[in-house]
Short mmCIF file of C-alpha atoms in Angstrom, two decimals:
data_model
loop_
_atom_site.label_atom_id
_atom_site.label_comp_id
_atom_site.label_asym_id
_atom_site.label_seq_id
_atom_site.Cartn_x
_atom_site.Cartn_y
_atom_site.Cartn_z
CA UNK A 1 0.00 0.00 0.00
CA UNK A 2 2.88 2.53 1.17
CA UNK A 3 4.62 1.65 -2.37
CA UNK A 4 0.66 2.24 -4.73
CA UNK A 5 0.60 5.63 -2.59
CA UNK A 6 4.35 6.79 -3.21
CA UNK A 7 3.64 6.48 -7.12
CA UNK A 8 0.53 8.32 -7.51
CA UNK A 9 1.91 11.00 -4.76
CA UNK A 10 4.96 11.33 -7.40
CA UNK A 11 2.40 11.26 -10.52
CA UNK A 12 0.69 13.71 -8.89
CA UNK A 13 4.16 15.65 -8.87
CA UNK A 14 5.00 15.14 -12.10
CA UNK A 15 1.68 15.32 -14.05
CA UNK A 16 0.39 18.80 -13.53
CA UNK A 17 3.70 19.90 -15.39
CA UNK A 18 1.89 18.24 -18.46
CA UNK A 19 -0.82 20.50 -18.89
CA UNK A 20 0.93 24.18 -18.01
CA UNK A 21 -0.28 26.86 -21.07
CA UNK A 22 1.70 29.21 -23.35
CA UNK A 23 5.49 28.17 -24.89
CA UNK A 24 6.86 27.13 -21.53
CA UNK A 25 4.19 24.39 -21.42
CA UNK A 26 5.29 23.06 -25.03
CA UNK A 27 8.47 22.10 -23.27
CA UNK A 28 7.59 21.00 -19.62
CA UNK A 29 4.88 18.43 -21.36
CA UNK A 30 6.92 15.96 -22.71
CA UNK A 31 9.20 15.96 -19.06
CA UNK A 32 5.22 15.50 -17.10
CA UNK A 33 4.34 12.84 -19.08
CA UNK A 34 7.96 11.05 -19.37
CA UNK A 35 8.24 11.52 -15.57
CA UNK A 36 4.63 9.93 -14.88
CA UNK A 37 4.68 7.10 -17.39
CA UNK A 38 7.92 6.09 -15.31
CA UNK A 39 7.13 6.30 -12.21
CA UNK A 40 4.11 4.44 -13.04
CA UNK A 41 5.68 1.68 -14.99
CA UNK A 42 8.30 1.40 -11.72
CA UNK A 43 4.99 0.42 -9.49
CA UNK A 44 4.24 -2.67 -12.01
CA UNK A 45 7.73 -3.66 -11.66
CA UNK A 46 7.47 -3.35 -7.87
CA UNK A 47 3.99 -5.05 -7.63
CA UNK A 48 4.50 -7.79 -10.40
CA UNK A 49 8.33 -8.69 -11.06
CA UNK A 50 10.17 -7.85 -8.02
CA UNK A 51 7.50 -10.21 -5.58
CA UNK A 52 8.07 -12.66 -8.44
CA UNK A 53 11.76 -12.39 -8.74
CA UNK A 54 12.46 -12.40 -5.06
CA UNK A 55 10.34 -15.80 -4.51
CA UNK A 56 12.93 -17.28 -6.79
CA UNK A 57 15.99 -16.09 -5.92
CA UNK A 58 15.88 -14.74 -2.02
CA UNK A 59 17.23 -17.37 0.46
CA UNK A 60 16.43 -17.49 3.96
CA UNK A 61 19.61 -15.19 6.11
CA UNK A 62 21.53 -17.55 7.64
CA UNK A 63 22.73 -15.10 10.62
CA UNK A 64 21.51 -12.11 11.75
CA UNK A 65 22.27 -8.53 10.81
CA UNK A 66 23.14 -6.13 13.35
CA UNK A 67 21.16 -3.16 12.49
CA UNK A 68 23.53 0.04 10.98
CA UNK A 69 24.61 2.83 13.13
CA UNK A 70 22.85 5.69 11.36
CA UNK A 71 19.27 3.68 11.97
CA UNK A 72 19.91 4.05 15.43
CA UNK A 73 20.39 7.59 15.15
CA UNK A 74 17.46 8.26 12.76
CA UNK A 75 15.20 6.30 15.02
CA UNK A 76 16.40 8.47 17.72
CA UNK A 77 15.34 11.65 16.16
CA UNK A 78 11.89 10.43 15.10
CA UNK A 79 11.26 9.82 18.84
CA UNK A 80 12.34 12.81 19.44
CA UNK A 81 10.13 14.23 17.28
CA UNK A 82 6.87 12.35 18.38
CA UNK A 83 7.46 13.17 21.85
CA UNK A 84 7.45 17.01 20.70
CA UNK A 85 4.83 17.39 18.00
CA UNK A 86 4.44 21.15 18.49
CA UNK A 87 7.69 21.91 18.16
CA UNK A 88 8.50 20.02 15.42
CA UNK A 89 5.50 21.11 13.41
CA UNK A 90 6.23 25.18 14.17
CA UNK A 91 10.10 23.83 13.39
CA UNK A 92 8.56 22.58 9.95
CA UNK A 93 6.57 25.80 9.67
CA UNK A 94 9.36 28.30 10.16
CA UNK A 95 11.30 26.37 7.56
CA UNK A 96 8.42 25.91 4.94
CA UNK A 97 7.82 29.71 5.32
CA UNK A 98 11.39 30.58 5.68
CA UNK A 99 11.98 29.25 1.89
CA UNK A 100 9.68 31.50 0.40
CA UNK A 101 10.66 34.37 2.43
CA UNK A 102 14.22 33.32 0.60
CA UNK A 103 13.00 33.25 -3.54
CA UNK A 104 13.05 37.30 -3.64
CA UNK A 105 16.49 37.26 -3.10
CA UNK A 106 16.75 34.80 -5.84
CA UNK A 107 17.93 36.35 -9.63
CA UNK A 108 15.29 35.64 -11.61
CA UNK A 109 15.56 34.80 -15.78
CA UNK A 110 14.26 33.26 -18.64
CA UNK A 111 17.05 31.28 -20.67
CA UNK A 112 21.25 31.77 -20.22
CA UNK A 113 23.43 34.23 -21.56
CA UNK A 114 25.26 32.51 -24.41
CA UNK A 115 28.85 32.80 -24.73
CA UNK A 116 29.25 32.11 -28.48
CA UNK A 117 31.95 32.69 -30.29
CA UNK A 118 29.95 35.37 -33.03
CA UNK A 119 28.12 38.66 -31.88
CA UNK A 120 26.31 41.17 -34.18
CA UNK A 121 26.47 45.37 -34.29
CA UNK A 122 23.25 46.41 -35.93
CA UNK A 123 23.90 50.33 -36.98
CA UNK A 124 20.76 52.50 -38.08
CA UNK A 125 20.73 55.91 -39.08
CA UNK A 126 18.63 58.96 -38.92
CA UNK A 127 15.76 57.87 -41.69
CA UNK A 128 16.39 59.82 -44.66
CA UNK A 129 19.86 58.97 -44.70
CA UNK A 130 21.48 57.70 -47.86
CA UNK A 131 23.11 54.59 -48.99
CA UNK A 132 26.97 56.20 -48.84
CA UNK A 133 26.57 57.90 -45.80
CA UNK A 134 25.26 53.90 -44.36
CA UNK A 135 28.87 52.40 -46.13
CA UNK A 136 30.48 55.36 -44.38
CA UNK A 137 29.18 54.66 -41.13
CA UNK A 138 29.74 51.16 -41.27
CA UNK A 139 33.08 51.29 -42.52
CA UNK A 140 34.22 53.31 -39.41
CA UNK A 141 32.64 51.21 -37.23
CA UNK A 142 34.44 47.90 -38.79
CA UNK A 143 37.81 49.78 -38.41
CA UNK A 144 36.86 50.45 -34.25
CA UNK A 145 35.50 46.52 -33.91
CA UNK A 146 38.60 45.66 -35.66
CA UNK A 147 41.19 47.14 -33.01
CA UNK A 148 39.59 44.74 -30.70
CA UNK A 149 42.08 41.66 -30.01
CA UNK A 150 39.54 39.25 -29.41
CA UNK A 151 37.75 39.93 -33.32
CA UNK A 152 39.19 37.62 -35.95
CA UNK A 153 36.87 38.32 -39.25
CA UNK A 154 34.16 41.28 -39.62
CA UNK A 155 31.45 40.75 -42.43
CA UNK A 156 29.39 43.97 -43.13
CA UNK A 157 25.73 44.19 -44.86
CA UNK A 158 24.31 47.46 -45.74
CA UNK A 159 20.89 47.77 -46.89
CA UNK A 160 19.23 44.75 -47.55
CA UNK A 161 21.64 42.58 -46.60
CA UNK A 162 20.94 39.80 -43.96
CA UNK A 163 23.62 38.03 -42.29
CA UNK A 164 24.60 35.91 -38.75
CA UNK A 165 23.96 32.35 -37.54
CA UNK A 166 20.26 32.15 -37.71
CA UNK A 167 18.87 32.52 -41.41
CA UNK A 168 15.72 31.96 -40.15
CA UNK A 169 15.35 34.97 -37.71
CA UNK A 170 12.68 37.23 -38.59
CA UNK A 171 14.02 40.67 -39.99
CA UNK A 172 12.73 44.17 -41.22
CA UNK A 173 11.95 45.60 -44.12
CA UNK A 174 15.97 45.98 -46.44
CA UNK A 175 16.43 50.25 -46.15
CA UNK A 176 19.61 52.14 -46.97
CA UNK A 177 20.00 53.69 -43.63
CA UNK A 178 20.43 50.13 -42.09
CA UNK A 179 23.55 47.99 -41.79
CA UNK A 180 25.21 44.82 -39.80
CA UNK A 181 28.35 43.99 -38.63
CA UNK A 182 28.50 40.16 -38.11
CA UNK A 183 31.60 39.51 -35.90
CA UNK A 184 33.77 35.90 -35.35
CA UNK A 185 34.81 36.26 -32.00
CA UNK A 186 38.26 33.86 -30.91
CA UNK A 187 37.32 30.21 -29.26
CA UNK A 188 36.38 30.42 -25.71
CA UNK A 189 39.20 28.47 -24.81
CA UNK A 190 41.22 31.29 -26.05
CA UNK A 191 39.82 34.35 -24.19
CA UNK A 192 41.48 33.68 -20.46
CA UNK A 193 38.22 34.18 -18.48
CA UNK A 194 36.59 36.54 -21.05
CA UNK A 195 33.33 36.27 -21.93
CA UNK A 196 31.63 37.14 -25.22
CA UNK A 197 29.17 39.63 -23.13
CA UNK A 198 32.38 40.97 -21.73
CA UNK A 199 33.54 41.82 -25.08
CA UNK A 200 30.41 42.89 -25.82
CA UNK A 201 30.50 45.36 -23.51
CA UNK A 202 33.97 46.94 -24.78
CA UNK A 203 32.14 47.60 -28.32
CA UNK A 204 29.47 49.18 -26.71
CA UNK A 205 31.88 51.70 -25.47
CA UNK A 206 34.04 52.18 -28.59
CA UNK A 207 31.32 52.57 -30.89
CA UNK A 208 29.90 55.17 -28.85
CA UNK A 209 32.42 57.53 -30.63
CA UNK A 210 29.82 57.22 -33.71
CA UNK A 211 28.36 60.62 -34.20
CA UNK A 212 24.20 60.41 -35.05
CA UNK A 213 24.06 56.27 -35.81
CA UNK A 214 22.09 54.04 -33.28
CA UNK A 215 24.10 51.11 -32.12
CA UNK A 216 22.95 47.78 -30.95
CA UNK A 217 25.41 45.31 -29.87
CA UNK A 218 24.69 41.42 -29.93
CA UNK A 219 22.04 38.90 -31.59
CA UNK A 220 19.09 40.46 -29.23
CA UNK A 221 18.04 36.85 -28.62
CA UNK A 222 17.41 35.51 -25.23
CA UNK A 223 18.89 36.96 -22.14
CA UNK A 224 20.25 39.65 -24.31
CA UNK A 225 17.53 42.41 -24.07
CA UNK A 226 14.35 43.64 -22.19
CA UNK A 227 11.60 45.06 -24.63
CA UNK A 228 9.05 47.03 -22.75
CA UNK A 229 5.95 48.44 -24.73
CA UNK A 230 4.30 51.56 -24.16
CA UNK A 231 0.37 51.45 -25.58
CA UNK A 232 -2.42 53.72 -26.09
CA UNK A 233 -5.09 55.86 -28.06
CA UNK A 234 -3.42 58.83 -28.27
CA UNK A 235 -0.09 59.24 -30.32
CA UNK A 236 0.60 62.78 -29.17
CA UNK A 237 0.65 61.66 -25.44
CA UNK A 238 2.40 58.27 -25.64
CA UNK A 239 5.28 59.72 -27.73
CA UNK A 240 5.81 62.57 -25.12
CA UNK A 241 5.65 59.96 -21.86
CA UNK A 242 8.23 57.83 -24.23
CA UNK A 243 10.91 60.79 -24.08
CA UNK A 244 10.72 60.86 -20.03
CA UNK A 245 10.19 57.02 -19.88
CA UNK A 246 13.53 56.51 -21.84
CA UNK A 247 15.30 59.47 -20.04
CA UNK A 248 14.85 57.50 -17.13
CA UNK A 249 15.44 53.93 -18.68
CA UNK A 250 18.81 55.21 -19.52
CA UNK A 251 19.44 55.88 -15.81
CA UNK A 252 19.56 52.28 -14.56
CA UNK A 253 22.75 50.97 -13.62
CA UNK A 254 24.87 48.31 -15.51
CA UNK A 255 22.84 47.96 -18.41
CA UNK A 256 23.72 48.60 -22.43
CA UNK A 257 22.20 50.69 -25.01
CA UNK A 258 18.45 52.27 -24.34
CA UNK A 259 16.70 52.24 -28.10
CA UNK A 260 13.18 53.28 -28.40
CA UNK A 261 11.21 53.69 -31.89
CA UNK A 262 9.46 56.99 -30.14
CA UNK A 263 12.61 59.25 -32.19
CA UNK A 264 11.85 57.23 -35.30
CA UNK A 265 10.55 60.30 -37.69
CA UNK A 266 11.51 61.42 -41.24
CA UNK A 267 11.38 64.33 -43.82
CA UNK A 268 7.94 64.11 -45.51
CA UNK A 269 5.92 66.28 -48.09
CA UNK A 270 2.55 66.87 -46.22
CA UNK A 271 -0.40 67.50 -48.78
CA UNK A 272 -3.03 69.54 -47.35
CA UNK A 273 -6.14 70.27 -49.62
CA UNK A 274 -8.53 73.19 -49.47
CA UNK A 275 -11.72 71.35 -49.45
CA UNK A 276 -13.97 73.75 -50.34
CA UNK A 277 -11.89 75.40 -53.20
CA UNK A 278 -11.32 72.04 -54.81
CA UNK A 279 -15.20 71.17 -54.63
CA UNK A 280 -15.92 74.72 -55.97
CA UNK A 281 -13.66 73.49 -59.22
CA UNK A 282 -14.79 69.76 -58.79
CA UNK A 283 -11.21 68.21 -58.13
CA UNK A 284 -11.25 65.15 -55.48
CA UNK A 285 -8.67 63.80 -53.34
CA UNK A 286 -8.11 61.03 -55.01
CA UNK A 287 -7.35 62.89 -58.12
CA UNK A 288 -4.98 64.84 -56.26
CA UNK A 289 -3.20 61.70 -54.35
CA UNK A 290 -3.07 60.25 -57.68
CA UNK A 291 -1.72 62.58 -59.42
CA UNK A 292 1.35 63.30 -56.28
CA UNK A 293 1.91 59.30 -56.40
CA UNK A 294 2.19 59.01 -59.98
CA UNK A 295 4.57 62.05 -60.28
CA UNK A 296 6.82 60.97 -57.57
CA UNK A 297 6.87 57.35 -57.37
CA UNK A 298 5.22 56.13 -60.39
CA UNK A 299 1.89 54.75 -61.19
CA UNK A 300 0.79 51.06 -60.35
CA UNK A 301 1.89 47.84 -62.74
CA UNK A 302 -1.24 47.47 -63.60
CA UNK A 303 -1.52 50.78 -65.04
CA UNK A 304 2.25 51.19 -67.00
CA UNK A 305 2.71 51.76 -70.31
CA UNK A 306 4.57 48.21 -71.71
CA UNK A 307 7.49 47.86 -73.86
CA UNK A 308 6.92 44.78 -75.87
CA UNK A 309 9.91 42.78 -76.46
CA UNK A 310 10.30 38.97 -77.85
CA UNK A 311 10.49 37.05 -74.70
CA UNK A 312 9.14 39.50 -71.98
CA UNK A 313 7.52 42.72 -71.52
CA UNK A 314 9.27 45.69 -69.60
CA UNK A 315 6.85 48.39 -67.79
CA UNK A 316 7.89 51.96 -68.43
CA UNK A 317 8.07 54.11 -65.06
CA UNK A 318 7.56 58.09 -66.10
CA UNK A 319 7.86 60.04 -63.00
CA UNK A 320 9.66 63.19 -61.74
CA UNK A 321 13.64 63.09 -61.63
CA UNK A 322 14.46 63.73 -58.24
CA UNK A 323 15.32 67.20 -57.86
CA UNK A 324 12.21 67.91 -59.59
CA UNK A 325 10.51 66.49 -56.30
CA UNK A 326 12.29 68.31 -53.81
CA UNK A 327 11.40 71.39 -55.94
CA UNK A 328 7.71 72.39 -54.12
CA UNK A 329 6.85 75.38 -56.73
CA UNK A 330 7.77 73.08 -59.51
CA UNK A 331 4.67 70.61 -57.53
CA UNK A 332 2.47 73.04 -57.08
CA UNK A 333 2.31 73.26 -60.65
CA UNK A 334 1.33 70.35 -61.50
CA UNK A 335 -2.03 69.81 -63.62
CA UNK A 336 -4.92 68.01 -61.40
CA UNK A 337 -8.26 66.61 -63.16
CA UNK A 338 -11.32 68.05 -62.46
CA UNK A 339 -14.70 68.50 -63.61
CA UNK A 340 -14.27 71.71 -65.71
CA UNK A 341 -10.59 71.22 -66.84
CA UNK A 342 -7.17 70.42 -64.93
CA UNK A 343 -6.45 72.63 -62.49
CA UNK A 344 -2.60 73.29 -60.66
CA UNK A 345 -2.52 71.07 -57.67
CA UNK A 346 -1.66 74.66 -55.70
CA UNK A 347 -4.75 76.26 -56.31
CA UNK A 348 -6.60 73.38 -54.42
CA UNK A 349 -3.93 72.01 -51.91
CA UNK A 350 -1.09 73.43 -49.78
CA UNK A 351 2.10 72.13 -50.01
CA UNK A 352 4.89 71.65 -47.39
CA UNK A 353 8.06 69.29 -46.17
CA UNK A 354 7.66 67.94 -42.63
CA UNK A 355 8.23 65.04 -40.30
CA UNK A 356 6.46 62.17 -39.24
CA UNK A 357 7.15 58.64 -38.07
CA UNK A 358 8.90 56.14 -39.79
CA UNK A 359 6.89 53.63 -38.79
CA UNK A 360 3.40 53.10 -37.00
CA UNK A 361 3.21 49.98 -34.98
CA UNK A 362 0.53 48.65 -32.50
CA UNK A 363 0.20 46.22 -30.13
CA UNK A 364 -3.51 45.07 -29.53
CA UNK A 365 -4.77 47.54 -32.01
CA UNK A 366 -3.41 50.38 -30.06
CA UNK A 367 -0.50 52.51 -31.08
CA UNK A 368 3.03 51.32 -29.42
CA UNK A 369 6.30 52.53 -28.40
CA UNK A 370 8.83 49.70 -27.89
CA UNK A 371 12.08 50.50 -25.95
CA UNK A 372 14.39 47.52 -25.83
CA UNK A 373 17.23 47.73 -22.98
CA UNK A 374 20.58 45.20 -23.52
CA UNK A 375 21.05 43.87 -20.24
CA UNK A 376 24.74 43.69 -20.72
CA UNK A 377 24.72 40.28 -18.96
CA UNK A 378 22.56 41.65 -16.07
CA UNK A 379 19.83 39.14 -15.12
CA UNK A 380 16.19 39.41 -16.93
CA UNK A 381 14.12 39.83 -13.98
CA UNK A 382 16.81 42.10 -12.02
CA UNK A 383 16.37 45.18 -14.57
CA UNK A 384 12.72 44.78 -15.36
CA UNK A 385 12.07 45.22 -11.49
CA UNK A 386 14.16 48.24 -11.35
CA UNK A 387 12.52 49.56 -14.85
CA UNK A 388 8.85 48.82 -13.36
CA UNK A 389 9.85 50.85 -10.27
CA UNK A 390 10.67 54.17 -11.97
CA UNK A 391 8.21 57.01 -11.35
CA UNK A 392 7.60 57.45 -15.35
CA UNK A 393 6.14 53.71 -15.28
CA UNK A 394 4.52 53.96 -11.85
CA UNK A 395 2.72 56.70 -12.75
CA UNK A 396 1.53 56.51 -16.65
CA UNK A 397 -0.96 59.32 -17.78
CA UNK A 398 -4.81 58.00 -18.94
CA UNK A 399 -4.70 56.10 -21.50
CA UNK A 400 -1.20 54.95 -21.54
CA UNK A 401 -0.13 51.49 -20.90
CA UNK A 402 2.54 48.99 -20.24
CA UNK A 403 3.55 45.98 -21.25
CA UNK A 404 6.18 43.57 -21.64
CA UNK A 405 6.87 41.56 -24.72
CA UNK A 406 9.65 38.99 -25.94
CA UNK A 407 11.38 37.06 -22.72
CA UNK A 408 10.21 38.58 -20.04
CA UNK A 409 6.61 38.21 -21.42
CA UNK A 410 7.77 34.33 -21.67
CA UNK A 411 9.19 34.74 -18.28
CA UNK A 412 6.23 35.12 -16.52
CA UNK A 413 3.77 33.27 -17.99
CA UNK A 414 6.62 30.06 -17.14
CA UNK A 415 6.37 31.31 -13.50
CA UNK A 416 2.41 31.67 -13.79
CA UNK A 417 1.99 28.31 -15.38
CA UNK A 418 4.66 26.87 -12.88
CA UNK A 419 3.45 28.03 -10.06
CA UNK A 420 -0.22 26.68 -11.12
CA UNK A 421 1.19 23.31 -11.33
CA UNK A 422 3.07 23.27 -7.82
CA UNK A 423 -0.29 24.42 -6.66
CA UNK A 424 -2.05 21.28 -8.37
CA UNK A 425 0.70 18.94 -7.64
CA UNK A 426 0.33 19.86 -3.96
CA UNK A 427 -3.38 19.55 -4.10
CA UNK A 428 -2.96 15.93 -5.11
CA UNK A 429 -0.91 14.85 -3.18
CA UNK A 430 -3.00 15.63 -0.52
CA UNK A 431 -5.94 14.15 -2.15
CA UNK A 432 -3.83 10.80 -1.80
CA UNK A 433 -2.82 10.94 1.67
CA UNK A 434 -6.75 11.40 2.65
CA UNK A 435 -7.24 8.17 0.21
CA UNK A 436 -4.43 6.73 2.06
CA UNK A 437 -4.96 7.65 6.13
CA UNK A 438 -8.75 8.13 5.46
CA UNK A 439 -8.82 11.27 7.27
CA UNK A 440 -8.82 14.70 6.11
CA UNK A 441 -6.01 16.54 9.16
#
């Protein structure tokens, strides 16, 4: 009986890792049910082939066997412990208690900093930066990674160039103002105690003589960064709580680079059309967005002119040559469709450069800032408590919100889901010992 109750009390361990939810549980359910299935095929071998074996092979003892020296001892301390039940259950107490009052002190993290022998610098520019002033950039920064003694080969891509160990990595859209240093770093065997983050670490603070090019430093995979997420309604609010949430970011001790995709904006020509003049001469905005599109970036395929050749057919691109686009009087000129005749696009619109964001991203169908912080080999959970605690996050304005995305998202839903099924397991076991002692204290 003692033996059937030890296996389902370790089942009941084991199992509830099985079911846990999210990523983490993909991982944990093949250990649940490997751990179960053995522990349950070890109670058929104690209840069918050991009883079997032993009739067979056991012989009676022919002397007897003093009992060892540490059962004496044991048995003296269980006495012990009958004779003082109170104090040996507040003993247990104090200790149960006492190891949770120890797992804040713990560091907390999702998955090991590697210590490869490769490491990535990803280099972006201000956006309307152009393809020479990228190789530039990149080229000075491969002459700095260079001087370091532990870099033996430095492969640059600029634009839409994709390189390092993972092909399969998800990456952005190719732009000019983009590049990537992909770095062999000397064996680990060879570095004396130095560690790839270490190393890391010393780029960081070369590159940092870079004038006006953002620099990220590593592969950005696990254990490598924190990405915290800013969301809300409002764009005009959450970009000015970004500025004081990464002014502060940047104040937390130890850790690498601060990058946010708040300061992400670019040059733009901003069309703004006099609705009531251009109904007064019947012009639409989609005339006049057609007619800005096809002079600047071309009109669709489906609407080219073809050249036809033997084999193939080229499409023939008129548009604007570039200084003609920079050139606003030269736009304003231009002839827009309407109802009684074309009309100049300046009569019926007003025309200006400006700046607006690169990019729009959301999160949940809201609008999101992402600021990702390199730990610099600083545990996970360490910095996202000290980011969480900052005044700009304690106190976000209405409508603002935070998240957390990437590993420390993955982080706690592992410590959710794990701490769901100690909770079952615990549960369980209990359930057994009432099956087993047929009473409930």
């Amino acid at each position: 009986l003692a033996v059937i109750a030890t296996t389902f009390t370790l089942i009941a361990v084991f199992l509830p890792t099985a079911f846990m939810s999210g990523v983490p549980g993909k991982f944990f359910v093949q250990f649940g049910w490997t751990a179960a299935i053995a522990v349950f095929f070890s109670l058929v071998v104690a209840r069918m082939l050991t009883p079997m074996m032993a009739a067979y092979l056991l012989r009676p003892p022919r002397k007897d066997h003093p009992q060892p020296r540490w059962m004496t001892v044991y048995l003296g301390w269980a006495q012990w412990c009958l004779r003082h039940r109170i104090a040996t259950t507040l003993a247990a107490a104090a200790f149960f208690f006492g190891s949770f009052a120890l797992v804040p002190l713990l560091p907390t993290g999702f998955l090991p900093p590697d210590d490869l022998s490769q490491t990535q610098v990803y280099i972006t520019l201000p956006p309307g930066s152009t393809f020479r002033q990228t190789l530039a950039t990149a080229e000075q920064a491969r002459a700095i990674v260079e001087r370091n003694p532990h870099v033996k080969l430095v492969y640059t891509a600029v634009g839409g160039g994709a390189a390092g160990s993972d092909p399969f990595a998800p990456r952005g859209a190719a732009e000019a103002r983009k590049a990537t240093l992909t770095i062999n770093l000397t064996a680990r065997g060879e570095r004396r105690g130095v560690s790839k983050q270490d190393i890391e670490r010393e780029l960081r603070e070369a590159l940092t003589a870079l004038p006006g090019a953002r620099i990220n430093v590593g592969f950005g995979g696990s254990a490598e960064k924190y990405i915290l997420v800013l969301a809300g309604e409002n764009g005009q609010t959450l970009a000015d709580h970004a500025r004081r949430v990464e002014r502060e970011l940047r104040t937390l001790p130890g850790i690498g680079n601060v990058t946010t995709t708040a300061s992400l904006v670019r040059p733009e020509l901003v069309v703004r059309p006099d609705f009531a003049r251009a109904a007064d001469l019947g012009v639409t905005s989609a005339a006049i967005a057609d007619t800005l599109r096809i002079a600047t970036a071309g009109d669709y395929d489906q609407g080219l002119a073809k050249l036809n050749l033997s084999q193939r057919q080229v499409p023939i691109v008129v548009k604007l040559p570039p200084d003609a686009r920079q050139d606003l009087a030269l736009l304003e000129r231009l002839a827009v469709p309407g109802k009684k005749g074309p009309v100049m696009l300046g009569n019926v619109a007003r025309i200006a450069i400006a700046s607006g964001p690169a990019e729009i991203d959301r999160y949940d169908r809201l609008r999101n800032i992402n600021f990702e912080i390199e730990l610099n080999g600083q545990p996970l959970g360490e910095i996202e408590k000290l980011a969480l605690a900052l005044p700009s996050l304690q106190n976000l304005p209405p409508g603002v919100s935070q998240t957390a995305v990437g590993d420390a998202e993955a982080m706690n839903e592992l410590f959710a889901s794990f701490g769901l099924a100690m909770a079952t397991g615990v549960l369980c076991i209990y359930i057994v010992l009432v099956l087993l002692f047929k009473d409930f204290v």
